[in-house]
Coordinates of C-alpha atoms in Angstrom, one line a residue:
M1 CA -8.3 0.7 0.3
Q2 CA -7.5 -3.7 -4.0
F3 CA -1.9 -17.6 -13.2
F4 CA 4.1 -23.7 -17.5
R5 CA 6.3 -25.6 -16.8
R6 CA 6.9 -27.7 -13.8
S7 CA 10.7 -27.6 -13.0
K8 CA 12.6 -29.8 -10.4
L9 CA 12.2 -26.8 -8.1
S10 CA 8.3 -26.7 -8.4
V11 CA 8.1 -30.5 -7.8
A12 CA 10.2 -30.2 -4.7
L13 CA 7.9 -27.4 -3.5
T14 CA 4.9 -29.4 -4.1
L15 CA 6.2 -32.2 -1.8
I16 CA 7.1 -29.7 0.9
G17 CA 3.8 -28.0 0.5
L18 CA 2.0 -31.3 0.9
A19 CA 3.7 -31.8 4.3
A20 CA 2.6 -28.3 5.3
L21 CA -0.9 -29.1 4.2
I22 CA -0.9 -32.1 6.3
S23 CA 0.6 -30.3 9.3
G24 CA -2.3 -27.6 9.2
L25 CA -4.6 -29.9 11.1
L26 CA -2.1 -30.1 14.0
V27 CA -1.2 -26.5 14.4
T28 CA -0.9 -25.2 17.9
V29 CA -0.2 -21.6 18.6
T30 CA 0.8 -19.6 21.6
I31 CA 1.2 -15.9 22.1
T32 CA 3.5 -14.1 24.5
R33 CA 3.9 -10.4 24.6
T34 CA 6.4 -8.2 26.4
H35 CA 4.7 -6.8 29.5
A36 CA 1.7 -9.0 28.9
A37 CA 1.8 -12.0 31.3
A38 CA -1.0 -10.6 33.3
S39 CA -3.3 -9.9 30.4
P40 CA -4.0 -12.9 28.2
V41 CA -5.8 -12.3 24.9
G42 CA -7.9 -14.7 22.8
S43 CA -6.2 -17.5 21.1
P44 CA -5.4 -17.2 17.4
V45 CA -7.7 -18.8 14.9
V46 CA -6.5 -21.5 12.6
R47 CA -8.5 -22.2 9.5
Q48 CA -8.1 -23.6 6.0
I49 CA -8.6 -21.8 2.7
K50 CA -9.1 -23.3 -0.7
S51 CA -7.8 -22.3 -3.9
G52 CA -10.4 -20.2 -6.0
G53 CA -8.9 -21.5 -9.2
A54 CA -6.3 -20.1 -11.5
T55 CA -6.0 -16.9 -13.5
T56 CA -3.7 -15.8 -16.3
F57 CA -2.1 -12.5 -16.8
S58 CA -3.4 -10.9 -19.9
T59 CA -0.7 -9.3 -22.0
T60 CA -3.2 -7.4 -24.2
S61 CA -6.3 -5.4 -23.2
A62 CA -8.7 -3.3 -25.1
P63 CA -8.6 0.4 -23.9
G64 CA -11.9 2.2 -23.3
K65 CA -13.0 5.5 -24.9
D66 CA -12.4 9.0 -23.6
G67 CA -15.3 10.8 -22.0
V68 CA -17.4 11.0 -18.8
Q69 CA -19.8 8.2 -18.1
T70 CA -22.4 7.7 -15.3
P71 CA -21.3 6.7 -12.9
E72 CA -17.8 8.1 -13.2
I73 CA -16.9 7.7 -9.5
D74 CA -17.8 4.7 -7.2
T75 CA -19.8 6.6 -4.7
A76 CA -20.1 3.7 -2.3
A77 CA -16.2 3.4 -2.2
R78 CA -15.9 7.1 -1.7
G79 CA -18.3 7.1 1.2
L80 CA -16.4 4.2 2.8
S81 CA -13.0 6.1 2.3
Q82 CA -14.5 9.1 4.3
S83 CA -15.8 6.8 7.0
V84 CA -12.3 5.7 7.8
I85 CA -10.6 8.9 7.1
K86 CA -7.3 9.4 8.7
N87 CA -7.5 11.1 12.0
N88 CA -5.9 14.7 11.6
A89 CA -7.2 16.1 14.9
V90 CA -4.4 16.2 17.2
K91 CA -5.5 16.1 20.8
A92 CA -2.4 16.8 22.6
A93 CA 0.5 17.3 20.2
I94 CA 4.2 17.2 21.0
A95 CA 5.7 20.2 19.3
S96 CA 7.0 19.6 15.8
P97 CA 10.8 19.0 16.1
S98 CA 13.0 21.7 14.5
V99 CA 15.1 20.0 11.9
Q100 CA 17.7 21.0 9.5
A101 CA 16.8 21.2 5.8
S102 CA 18.4 18.3 3.9
T103 CA 20.7 19.3 1.2
M104 CA 19.5 18.8 -2.4
S105 CA 21.9 16.9 -4.7
S106 CA 22.2 18.0 -8.3
S107 CA 24.0 14.8 -9.2
K108 CA 22.0 11.8 -10.4
A109 CA 25.1 9.6 -10.7
S110 CA 23.4 6.8 -8.6
L111 CA 20.2 7.0 -10.8
T112 CA 20.6 4.1 -13.1
R113 CA 17.3 4.2 -14.8
S114 CA 13.9 6.0 -14.4
F115 CA 10.7 5.7 -16.3
D116 CA 7.0 6.4 -16.1
G117 CA 4.8 3.8 -14.5
L118 CA 1.0 3.4 -14.5
N119 CA -1.3 6.6 -14.5
F120 CA -4.8 7.8 -13.9
R121 CA -5.6 7.4 -17.6
Q122 CA -4.4 3.9 -17.9
N123 CA -6.4 2.9 -14.9
R124 CA -9.6 4.6 -16.1
L125 CA -9.5 3.1 -19.6
A126 CA -8.3 -0.4 -18.7
S127 CA -10.8 -3.4 -19.1
N128 CA -12.4 -1.7 -22.1
G129 CA -13.2 1.3 -20.0
N130 CA -15.1 -0.7 -17.4
Q131 CA -13.3 1.1 -14.6
F132 CA -14.0 4.1 -12.3
S133 CA -12.1 7.4 -12.0
L134 CA -10.1 6.6 -8.9
E135 CA -7.8 8.2 -6.4
P136 CA -5.4 7.4 -4.8
P137 CA -3.0 5.0 -6.6
D138 CA -1.7 3.0 -3.7
Q139 CA 1.7 1.8 -4.9
G140 CA 2.9 -1.8 -5.2
L141 CA 6.2 -2.9 -6.8
C142 CA 7.9 -6.1 -7.1
V143 CA 11.1 -7.1 -9.0
G144 CA 12.9 -10.4 -10.0
N145 CA 14.0 -12.7 -12.6
G146 CA 14.2 -9.9 -15.2
Y147 CA 10.7 -8.5 -14.6
V148 CA 9.2 -5.4 -12.9
L149 CA 5.7 -5.6 -11.9
E150 CA 3.8 -2.5 -10.7
T151 CA 0.4 -2.5 -9.2
V152 CA -1.8 0.4 -8.2
N153 CA -5.4 1.1 -7.5
D154 CA -6.8 -0.5 -9.7
V155 CA -4.6 -1.8 -12.4
L156 CA -1.3 -3.8 -12.9
R157 CA 1.4 -4.0 -15.6
V158 CA 4.6 -5.9 -16.1
Y159 CA 7.9 -4.3 -17.6
N160 CA 11.2 -5.6 -18.4
T161 CA 14.2 -4.2 -16.3
Q162 CA 14.9 -1.5 -19.0
G163 CA 11.4 -0.1 -18.4
S164 CA 9.8 -1.4 -21.6
P165 CA 6.2 -2.6 -21.1
L166 CA 5.7 -6.3 -21.6
A167 CA 1.9 -6.0 -21.2
D168 CA -1.0 -3.7 -21.5
P169 CA -2.4 -2.3 -18.2
M170 CA -4.7 -5.1 -16.8
A171 CA -7.5 -4.1 -14.4
L172 CA -7.3 -5.9 -11.0
N173 CA -10.9 -7.1 -11.3
Q174 CA -9.9 -8.9 -14.5
F175 CA -6.8 -10.2 -13.0
Y176 CA -8.6 -11.7 -10.1
G177 CA -11.4 -13.2 -12.4
D178 CA -14.1 -10.8 -11.1
M179 CA -16.8 -8.9 -12.9
P180 CA -15.5 -5.5 -14.0
A181 CA -15.7 -2.6 -11.6
I182 CA -18.6 -1.2 -13.6
N183 CA -19.9 -2.8 -16.8
R184 CA -20.4 0.3 -19.0
T185 CA -23.0 -1.5 -21.3
T186 CA -25.1 -3.1 -18.7
G187 CA -24.6 -1.0 -15.5
V188 CA -23.8 -4.1 -13.5
F189 CA -21.3 -3.4 -10.6
G190 CA -18.4 -5.8 -9.8
P191 CA -16.4 -6.1 -6.6
F192 CA -14.6 -3.1 -5.3
I193 CA -10.8 -4.0 -5.2
T194 CA -8.2 -1.8 -3.3
D195 CA -4.9 -1.7 -1.5
P196 CA -2.7 -3.8 -3.8
S197 CA 0.7 -5.0 -2.8
C198 CA 3.2 -7.5 -4.5
Y199 CA 6.3 -9.4 -3.7
Y200 CA 8.8 -11.5 -5.6
D201 CA 10.2 -14.3 -3.5
K202 CA 13.7 -15.3 -4.8
P203 CA 14.1 -18.7 -3.0
T204 CA 10.8 -20.1 -4.3
Q205 CA 10.9 -18.1 -7.5
R206 CA 7.2 -17.0 -7.1
W207 CA 5.3 -13.7 -7.3
F208 CA 2.8 -12.8 -4.8
H209 CA 0.0 -10.3 -5.3
N210 CA -2.5 -9.3 -2.6
V211 CA -5.7 -7.0 -2.6
L212 CA -8.6 -6.3 -0.3
T213 CA -12.0 -7.2 -2.2
L214 CA -15.3 -5.7 -0.9
D215 CA -18.4 -7.6 -2.2
V216 CA -21.2 -5.4 -3.6
D217 CA -24.7 -5.5 -4.8
P218 CA -24.4 -5.9 -8.5
A219 CA -27.4 -3.8 -9.2
T220 CA -26.5 -0.8 -7.1
G221 CA -22.9 -1.1 -6.1
A222 CA -23.8 -1.0 -2.5
F223 CA -21.5 -2.8 -0.1
L224 CA -22.8 -6.1 1.3
G225 CA -20.4 -6.5 4.2
T226 CA -18.6 -9.5 3.1
N227 CA -15.0 -8.9 2.3
H228 CA -11.9 -10.9 1.7
L229 CA -8.2 -10.6 1.2
D230 CA -7.4 -12.1 -2.2
L231 CA -4.0 -13.6 -2.7
A232 CA -2.7 -14.6 -6.2
V233 CA 0.5 -16.8 -6.3
S234 CA 2.3 -17.3 -9.5
N235 CA 2.8 -21.0 -10.7
T236 CA 6.2 -20.1 -12.2
S237 CA 8.8 -17.5 -12.0
N238 CA 7.3 -15.7 -14.9
P239 CA 4.6 -13.2 -13.8
L240 CA 3.1 -13.3 -17.4
G241 CA 2.1 -16.8 -16.8
K242 CA -0.5 -18.6 -14.7
W243 CA -1.4 -17.7 -11.1
T244 CA -3.3 -19.5 -8.4
V245 CA -5.8 -17.4 -6.5
Y246 CA -6.8 -17.8 -2.7
S247 CA -9.5 -15.9 -0.8
I248 CA -9.3 -15.3 2.9
A249 CA -12.7 -14.1 4.4
A250 CA -12.0 -11.0 6.5
Q251 CA -15.5 -9.9 7.9
D252 CA -14.7 -11.6 11.2
D253 CA -18.3 -11.8 12.3
G254 CA -18.3 -15.6 12.7
T255 CA -19.3 -16.5 9.1
A256 CA -17.3 -18.2 6.5
G257 CA -15.0 -19.6 9.2
T258 CA -14.0 -16.3 10.6
P259 CA -13.8 -15.5 14.3
N260 CA -16.4 -13.2 15.6
H261 CA -14.7 -9.9 16.7
G262 CA -18.0 -8.1 17.7
C263 CA -17.9 -5.4 15.0
S264 CA -21.0 -3.2 15.0
T265 CA -23.2 -1.3 12.5
G266 CA -23.8 1.4 15.0
T267 CA -27.2 -0.1 16.0
G268 CA -26.4 -3.7 16.1
P269 CA -23.8 -6.4 15.2
G270 CA -22.3 -6.4 11.8
P271 CA -19.3 -7.3 9.8
C272 CA -15.7 -5.9 10.2
F273 CA -13.5 -5.3 7.3
G274 CA -9.7 -5.8 6.7
D275 CA -8.4 -2.4 5.5
Y276 CA -4.9 -1.4 4.5
P277 CA -3.5 -5.0 4.0
H278 CA 0.2 -5.2 3.6
I279 CA 2.6 -8.2 2.9
G280 CA 5.9 -9.6 4.2
A281 CA 7.9 -12.8 4.2
D282 CA 10.6 -14.7 5.9
A283 CA 12.4 -18.0 5.0
N284 CA 9.3 -20.0 6.1
G285 CA 6.1 -17.8 6.0
F286 CA 4.3 -15.3 4.1
Y287 CA 2.3 -12.7 6.1
I288 CA -0.6 -10.3 5.5
T289 CA -1.5 -7.6 8.1
T290 CA -4.7 -5.5 8.0
N291 CA -6.4 -2.7 10.1
E292 CA -9.8 -4.1 11.2
Y293 CA -12.7 -1.7 11.4
D294 CA -16.5 -1.9 11.7
F295 CA -17.8 -2.2 8.1
F296 CA -20.9 -0.1 8.7
G297 CA -20.0 1.4 12.0
P298 CA -17.6 3.9 13.5
N299 CA -15.1 1.8 15.4
F300 CA -11.6 0.3 14.9
H301 CA -11.2 -3.0 16.3
A302 CA -7.4 -4.1 16.1
A303 CA -4.7 -4.9 13.6
Q304 CA -4.9 -8.6 12.3
I305 CA -1.8 -10.7 11.3
Y306 CA -2.3 -13.7 9.0
A307 CA 0.6 -16.4 8.7
F308 CA 0.9 -18.9 5.9
S309 CA 3.5 -21.4 4.9
K310 CA 5.4 -19.8 2.0
L311 CA 6.3 -23.2 0.6
A312 CA 2.7 -24.4 0.6
L313 CA 1.6 -21.3 -1.2
A314 CA 4.5 -21.4 -3.7
S315 CA 3.5 -25.0 -4.4
N316 CA 0.0 -23.6 -5.4
N317 CA -1.6 -26.3 -3.0
P318 CA -5.3 -26.6 -3.4
T319 CA -5.8 -26.1 0.4
I320 CA -3.8 -23.8 2.6
N321 CA -3.7 -23.2 6.4
V322 CA -3.8 -19.7 7.7
V323 CA -3.1 -18.7 11.3
Q324 CA -4.8 -15.2 12.3
F325 CA -3.6 -13.3 15.3
D326 CA -6.0 -10.6 16.6
T327 CA -3.8 -7.9 18.3
I328 CA -6.6 -6.5 20.6
N329 CA -5.3 -5.5 24.0
S330 CA -1.6 -6.4 23.0
V331 CA 0.4 -3.1 23.4
V332 CA 1.5 -1.6 26.7
P333 CA 0.9 2.1 26.5
G334 CA 3.4 4.6 28.2
G335 CA 3.1 4.6 31.9
A336 CA 1.1 1.4 32.1
S337 CA 2.0 -2.1 33.2
I338 CA -0.6 -4.1 31.2
P339 CA -1.3 -4.2 27.5
V340 CA -4.6 -2.5 26.7
N341 CA -3.9 -0.9 23.3
P342 CA -4.6 -2.6 20.0
G343 CA -2.0 -2.9 17.3
F344 CA -2.4 -0.5 14.3
T345 CA -0.8 -0.7 10.9
I346 CA 1.6 -3.5 11.9
W347 CA 3.9 -3.5 8.7
P348 CA 5.6 -6.8 8.1
A349 CA 9.3 -6.9 6.8
T350 CA 10.6 -8.2 3.6
S351 CA 14.3 -9.1 3.1
P352 CA 16.7 -8.6 0.2
D353 CA 18.3 -11.5 -1.5
S354 CA 16.9 -14.1 1.0
Q355 CA 18.6 -12.4 4.1
Y356 CA 16.1 -13.6 6.6
A357 CA 16.2 -13.7 10.4
T358 CA 17.0 -17.3 11.3
N359 CA 17.1 -16.9 15.1
L360 CA 14.5 -18.8 17.2
N361 CA 13.9 -21.2 14.3
G362 CA 13.0 -18.4 12.0
T363 CA 11.6 -15.0 12.9
E364 CA 9.5 -12.5 11.0
Y365 CA 9.6 -8.9 12.1
F366 CA 7.0 -6.1 12.1
M367 CA 7.0 -2.5 13.1
S368 CA 4.2 -0.2 14.1
S369 CA 3.5 3.2 15.7
D370 CA 0.7 4.4 18.1
A371 CA 0.0 8.1 17.7
A372 CA -3.2 7.4 15.8
Q373 CA -6.5 7.6 17.3
E374 CA -7.1 3.9 16.4
A375 CA -4.2 3.0 18.7
N376 CA -5.8 5.2 21.5
G377 CA -3.2 7.7 20.7
I378 CA -3.4 11.4 20.9
G379 CA -2.0 12.5 17.6
S380 CA 1.7 12.5 18.6
S381 CA 4.0 9.8 20.3
R382 CA 7.5 8.7 21.1
D383 CA 6.7 5.0 20.8
L384 CA 8.0 2.6 18.2
I385 CA 6.5 -0.9 18.5
V386 CA 8.7 -3.8 17.3
W387 CA 6.9 -7.1 16.8
S388 CA 8.5 -10.7 16.6
L389 CA 6.8 -13.8 15.3
S390 CA 9.1 -16.6 16.0
N391 CA 9.5 -20.4 15.4
T392 CA 8.2 -19.7 11.8
G393 CA 10.2 -22.8 10.7
S394 CA 7.3 -24.7 12.3
L395 CA 4.9 -23.6 9.6
N396 CA 6.3 -26.4 7.5
S397 CA 6.3 -28.9 10.2
L398 CA 3.8 -31.5 11.4
T399 CA 3.3 -29.5 14.6
S400 CA 3.4 -25.7 14.3
S401 CA 3.9 -23.4 17.2
L402 CA 4.3 -19.7 16.8
T403 CA 5.1 -17.1 19.3
L404 CA 4.2 -13.5 18.9
T405 CA 5.8 -10.7 21.1
N406 CA 6.1 -7.0 20.9
T407 CA 8.5 -4.4 22.6
V408 CA 7.8 -0.8 22.8
L409 CA 10.8 1.4 22.2
T410 CA 11.3 5.1 23.0
V411 CA 12.2 7.2 19.9
N412 CA 12.2 10.9 18.8
P413 CA 8.7 12.4 18.8
Y414 CA 6.4 12.2 15.7
S415 CA 3.0 13.9 15.1
I416 CA 0.5 14.1 12.3
P417 CA 1.8 16.5 9.7
A418 CA -0.3 19.1 7.9
K419 CA -1.5 18.8 4.2
A420 CA 1.3 19.3 1.8
T421 CA 1.3 22.2 -0.6
Q422 CA 2.2 22.1 -4.2
K423 CA 3.4 24.6 -6.7
K424 CA 0.8 26.7 -8.5
G425 CA 0.0 25.7 -12.0
N426 CA -2.6 24.8 -14.5
V427 CA -5.6 23.0 -13.0
P428 CA -7.9 22.6 -15.9
L429 CA -10.4 20.5 -14.0
A430 CA -10.8 23.1 -11.3
T431 CA -11.2 25.8 -14.1
C432 CA -13.9 23.5 -15.7
L433 CA -15.8 23.1 -12.4
N434 CA -15.9 26.9 -12.1
T435 CA -17.3 27.1 -15.6
P436 CA -21.1 26.1 -15.5
A437 CA -21.2 24.5 -19.0
C438 CA -18.1 22.6 -18.5
S439 CA -19.1 21.6 -15.0
T440 CA -22.3 20.1 -16.1
L441 CA -20.3 17.9 -18.5
V442 CA -17.9 16.5 -15.8
A443 CA -20.1 16.7 -12.6
G444 CA -23.6 16.6 -13.9
G445 CA -24.4 20.2 -12.9
A446 CA -23.1 23.6 -12.0
D447 CA -20.6 23.6 -9.2
P448 CA -21.9 25.6 -6.3
F449 CA -18.5 26.1 -4.9
T450 CA -15.4 28.0 -6.1
E451 CA -12.8 25.4 -6.7
V452 CA -9.1 26.1 -6.2
E453 CA -5.9 24.1 -6.4
G454 CA -5.8 21.9 -3.5
Q455 CA -3.2 20.5 -1.0
L456 CA -2.2 16.9 -0.8
D457 CA -2.9 14.4 1.8
S458 CA 0.3 13.9 3.9
N459 CA -0.6 10.7 5.5
D460 CA -0.9 10.4 9.2
T461 CA 1.7 8.8 11.7
R462 CA 1.2 5.1 10.6
M463 CA 4.2 3.0 9.9
Q464 CA 5.3 2.7 6.3
Q465 CA 7.3 0.0 4.5
V466 CA 9.6 -2.1 6.7
T467 CA 12.8 -4.0 5.5
Y468 CA 14.9 -6.4 7.5
A469 CA 18.6 -6.3 6.2
A470 CA 21.9 -6.5 7.6
G471 CA 20.5 -7.9 11.0
K472 CA 18.5 -4.6 11.4
L473 CA 14.9 -3.4 10.9
W474 CA 14.5 -0.2 8.7
G475 CA 11.3 1.8 8.6
A476 CA 9.9 5.3 8.4
L477 CA 6.7 7.3 8.8
D478 CA 5.4 10.7 8.0
T479 CA 5.5 13.4 10.7
S480 CA 5.3 17.1 11.4
V481 CA 8.7 18.9 11.3
T482 CA 9.7 22.6 11.4
V483 CA 12.3 23.7 9.0
K484 CA 13.6 27.3 9.3
N485 CA 10.5 28.2 11.4
V486 CA 8.2 26.8 8.7
G487 CA 5.9 23.8 9.6
E488 CA 6.1 21.1 7.0
A489 CA 5.4 17.4 6.4
G490 CA 8.6 15.4 6.8
I491 CA 9.8 12.0 7.5
E492 CA 11.2 10.1 10.7
W493 CA 13.2 7.1 10.0
F494 CA 14.4 4.3 12.2
I495 CA 17.1 1.6 12.2
V496 CA 16.5 -1.0 15.0
N497 CA 18.4 -4.0 16.1
P498 CA 15.3 -6.3 16.7
V499 CA 17.2 -9.0 18.8
S500 CA 18.5 -6.5 21.3
S501 CA 15.5 -4.2 21.2
K502 CA 17.8 -1.2 20.6
V503 CA 17.5 1.7 18.2
V504 CA 20.7 1.9 16.3
K505 CA 20.1 5.1 14.5
Q506 CA 17.1 7.4 14.1
G507 CA 16.4 10.8 12.7
Y508 CA 14.4 13.3 10.6
L509 CA 14.4 14.2 6.9
G510 CA 12.9 17.6 6.1
G511 CA 13.2 19.9 3.1
K512 CA 13.5 23.6 2.7
N513 CA 10.2 24.9 1.4
A514 CA 9.4 21.1 0.5
N515 CA 7.2 18.5 1.9
L516 CA 8.4 14.9 2.0
I517 CA 5.6 12.5 2.1
Y518 CA 4.9 8.7 2.0
P519 CA 8.5 7.1 2.6
A520 CA 9.5 3.7 1.6
I521 CA 12.9 2.2 2.6
G522 CA 14.7 -0.6 0.6
V523 CA 18.1 -1.9 1.9
T524 CA 20.4 -4.2 0.2
S525 CA 22.1 -7.2 2.0
S526 CA 25.2 -5.0 2.4
G527 CA 23.3 -2.6 4.6
K528 CA 23.1 0.3 2.0
G529 CA 19.7 1.5 1.1
V530 CA 17.4 4.1 -0.4
M531 CA 14.5 5.9 1.0
A532 CA 11.9 6.9 -1.7
F533 CA 9.2 9.5 -1.2
T534 CA 7.2 12.3 -2.9
L535 CA 8.6 15.8 -2.7
T536 CA 6.2 18.7 -3.2
G537 CA 6.1 22.3 -2.1
P538 CA 5.5 26.0 -3.2
N539 CA 8.5 25.6 -5.6
N540 CA 7.9 22.0 -6.7
Y541 CA 5.1 20.2 -8.4
P542 CA 4.7 16.8 -6.9
S543 CA 7.9 15.0 -7.8
A544 CA 9.5 11.5 -7.2
A545 CA 12.6 11.8 -5.1
Y546 CA 14.9 9.7 -2.9
A547 CA 17.8 9.9 -0.5
P548 CA 20.5 7.2 0.5
I549 CA 20.4 5.7 4.0
D550 CA 22.7 3.5 6.0
A551 CA 23.4 2.6 9.6
Q552 CA 26.6 4.7 9.8
N553 CA 25.7 7.9 8.1
G554 CA 21.9 8.0 8.5
V555 CA 20.0 9.6 5.7
G556 CA 21.9 11.6 3.0
S557 CA 20.9 14.5 0.7
I558 CA 17.8 14.4 -1.5
T559 CA 17.9 13.6 -5.2
I560 CA 14.8 14.2 -7.4
A561 CA 14.5 11.3 -9.7
A562 CA 11.8 12.9 -11.8
D563 CA 10.5 16.5 -11.5
G564 CA 6.7 16.9 -11.5
A565 CA 5.4 18.6 -14.6
G566 CA 2.3 20.2 -13.0
P567 CA 0.1 20.1 -9.9
Q568 CA -2.2 17.3 -9.0
D569 CA -5.7 18.1 -10.5
G570 CA -7.9 15.3 -9.3
F571 CA -11.5 15.0 -8.2
T572 CA -10.8 14.3 -4.6
E573 CA -9.3 17.8 -4.0
Y574 CA -12.5 19.6 -5.0
Q575 CA -15.6 20.4 -2.9
I576 CA -18.2 19.4 -5.4
F577 CA -16.9 15.7 -5.2
G578 CA -16.4 15.8 -1.4
T579 CA -18.5 14.2 1.4
N580 CA -20.5 17.0 3.0
S581 CA -18.6 19.5 0.8
V582 CA -15.4 18.5 2.5
P583 CA -12.7 17.4 -0.1
R584 CA -10.0 15.0 0.8
P585 CA -7.1 15.6 -1.6
R586 CA -6.0 11.9 -1.8
W587 CA -2.5 10.9 -2.5
G588 CA -1.0 7.3 -2.9
D589 CA -1.3 5.8 0.8
Y590 CA 2.2 4.2 0.3
G591 CA 5.2 3.9 -1.9
A592 CA 7.6 1.1 -2.6
A593 CA 11.2 0.2 -2.5
V594 CA 12.7 -3.1 -3.6
P595 CA 16.4 -4.1 -3.1
V596 CA 17.9 -6.3 -5.8
G597 CA 21.7 -6.9 -5.7
N598 CA 23.6 -3.7 -5.2
S599 CA 20.7 -1.5 -6.3
V600 CA 17.1 -0.5 -5.1
W601 CA 14.0 -0.2 -7.3
I602 CA 11.8 2.6 -6.0
A603 CA 8.4 3.8 -7.1
S604 CA 6.4 6.9 -5.8
E605 CA 3.4 8.9 -7.0
Y606 CA 4.0 12.0 -8.9
I607 CA 2.5 14.3 -11.5
G608 CA 4.0 13.6 -14.9
Q609 CA 1.7 15.8 -17.2
T610 CA 0.2 19.2 -17.3
C611 CA -2.1 21.1 -19.6
S612 CA -4.0 24.3 -19.9
Y613 CA -7.9 24.6 -19.9
S614 CA -7.9 25.3 -23.5
Q615 CA -6.1 22.0 -24.2
Y616 CA -8.3 20.2 -21.7
I617 CA -11.4 21.3 -23.6
K618 CA -10.0 20.6 -27.0
N619 CA -11.7 17.7 -28.8
T620 CA -9.8 16.1 -31.8
A621 CA -9.0 12.7 -32.8
S622 CA -5.4 13.0 -31.3
S623 CA -6.7 14.8 -28.3
P624 CA -10.2 13.7 -27.2
L625 CA -12.2 16.0 -24.9
F626 CA -10.6 16.3 -21.4
S627 CA -7.6 14.2 -22.3
C628 CA -5.0 16.7 -23.0
N629 CA -3.4 14.8 -25.8
K630 CA -4.2 11.5 -24.2
T631 CA -2.2 12.3 -21.0
R632 CA -5.1 12.2 -18.5
T633 CA -8.9 11.8 -18.3
A634 CA -11.5 14.3 -17.1
L635 CA -11.3 13.7 -13.4
G636 CA -7.6 13.1 -12.6
N637 CA -3.9 13.3 -13.6
W638 CA -1.9 11.3 -11.2
G639 CA 1.0 9.2 -12.4
T640 CA 3.8 7.0 -10.9
R641 CA 7.6 7.0 -11.4
I642 CA 9.6 3.8 -11.2
S643 CA 13.5 4.3 -10.8
L644 CA 16.5 2.2 -10.3
V645 CA 19.1 3.5 -7.9
A646 CA 22.6 2.1 -7.4
V647 CA 24.0 2.0 -3.8
K648 CA 27.6 1.6 -2.8

């Protein structure tokens, strides 16, 4: 939407990083794009960023108290979320493909481990309760060196590989050394942090954590327009130790060293903001991509790609170079001969066990789609865009020269899915809102609407997590499918040879009376992988599920790692909390999958609790009001599930 000991390795990294630092003043960059010779674009911007200091992961945190406080919801952030709401209006849709329902496996033989991760309650009560009620819990997961780090909006936590917590939930504002999201004593607002991601890099033995931070007026919480990508890099292989923090200005209005991309407020020039950041890495570089919109206006500009020397970051250098690519007018639409479309949600790849692409002196791959309105799409498409950033080895040389290209491949059709249904069950927040005395307590007044259990946001058609493994790119996105004449939310997946620009295998995954949403694919170095997702429908509460994937057999049968215990019952699905009375039932904007050895760690949003209205309004020491025996708080009940799946 949101840090020891110096080993021989760290000393070596420092020396290499110093060379990278020196080289930054000599960087030269060229861009070439498939089909783009007649349409040059602006040159990338090279700038330096400085460390903002260090932070330390806190293993203990005082929890807040139950109850509804004013403000309970960050209304400025809610309004911004609505301003960039995913486009669900299909202008000229390709008919939803009819797909066979995937079989459901009753065997969990491959499921090595599964445990509950972070949830709504832990987020709300972190930092002594100086947090907002917040949806959705965008999912980040990274694993290495015997640790599992999970990060969501707006909290993070470290576990051991058996699933035992090694730290209390820590607010992201606290982790980045910012003021709390809301100081419940003084009423002072801190920065709004969103869209977390994390990554453990095996060669450098460093942890990377990234968020988008939007600056606010501390008195009112109103957005100021300045915003930045905050990147924390651990100083050691232990995520519980010290981290070094960097901040990359992302307003792109010509201030703070940024380029001017001509964003608008609707009535004049204004700042941009870098929405939906995601991270990737190859042998040489670390990469962040964003979707750049007007901050205070209605327009999308283009996806941005930021490239860093991974070794310089891993050395925690005080000054780091960043090369920023603007992908405006860089993609050739169907039937055209010149690039006129912007990139949108260009998701960078990560690789298992250091299995990077070494061709062309190091190459980082990305994938994207183009059905979205932001990409000048019509709501449906058959295009898969594969991006290559080559000569990444030069990021650590005295003279760097990077080449960015893209190729548009034709794949099976995909289109925006409808919202996902969920099994009927207890929704005590909805019941409360329909009861005037209770609604006054949680919403500040009687609810003028009749609230009912909602449907879930099924995403749009943007690319989800991308993995480079066994010489191939693996990715998936959400799409509309028809299963036994019933329209559902399903998944389209792709396996691509990026060197030959060929689709190796592709297909759909659909469930009988089940919606499958927010896929994330992790693939081991052997080419065996797991696709994680949420499964929900008329017969299933939102559940954490997965299916095996490989290049020979495609995607196999579905296994539910953890059944949902009840329906989502969160504030974004109810009209009283909507903008112009239109609710947006948010769901985590992405899941996560991390290959380690011969297994894949996966994490997805699900609902791990349920309670009746009578339990919701019960008020005792062991079950404070609206807490349902301390399993939720007043305005939400989302949870996450972390699982380890063995692959053969």
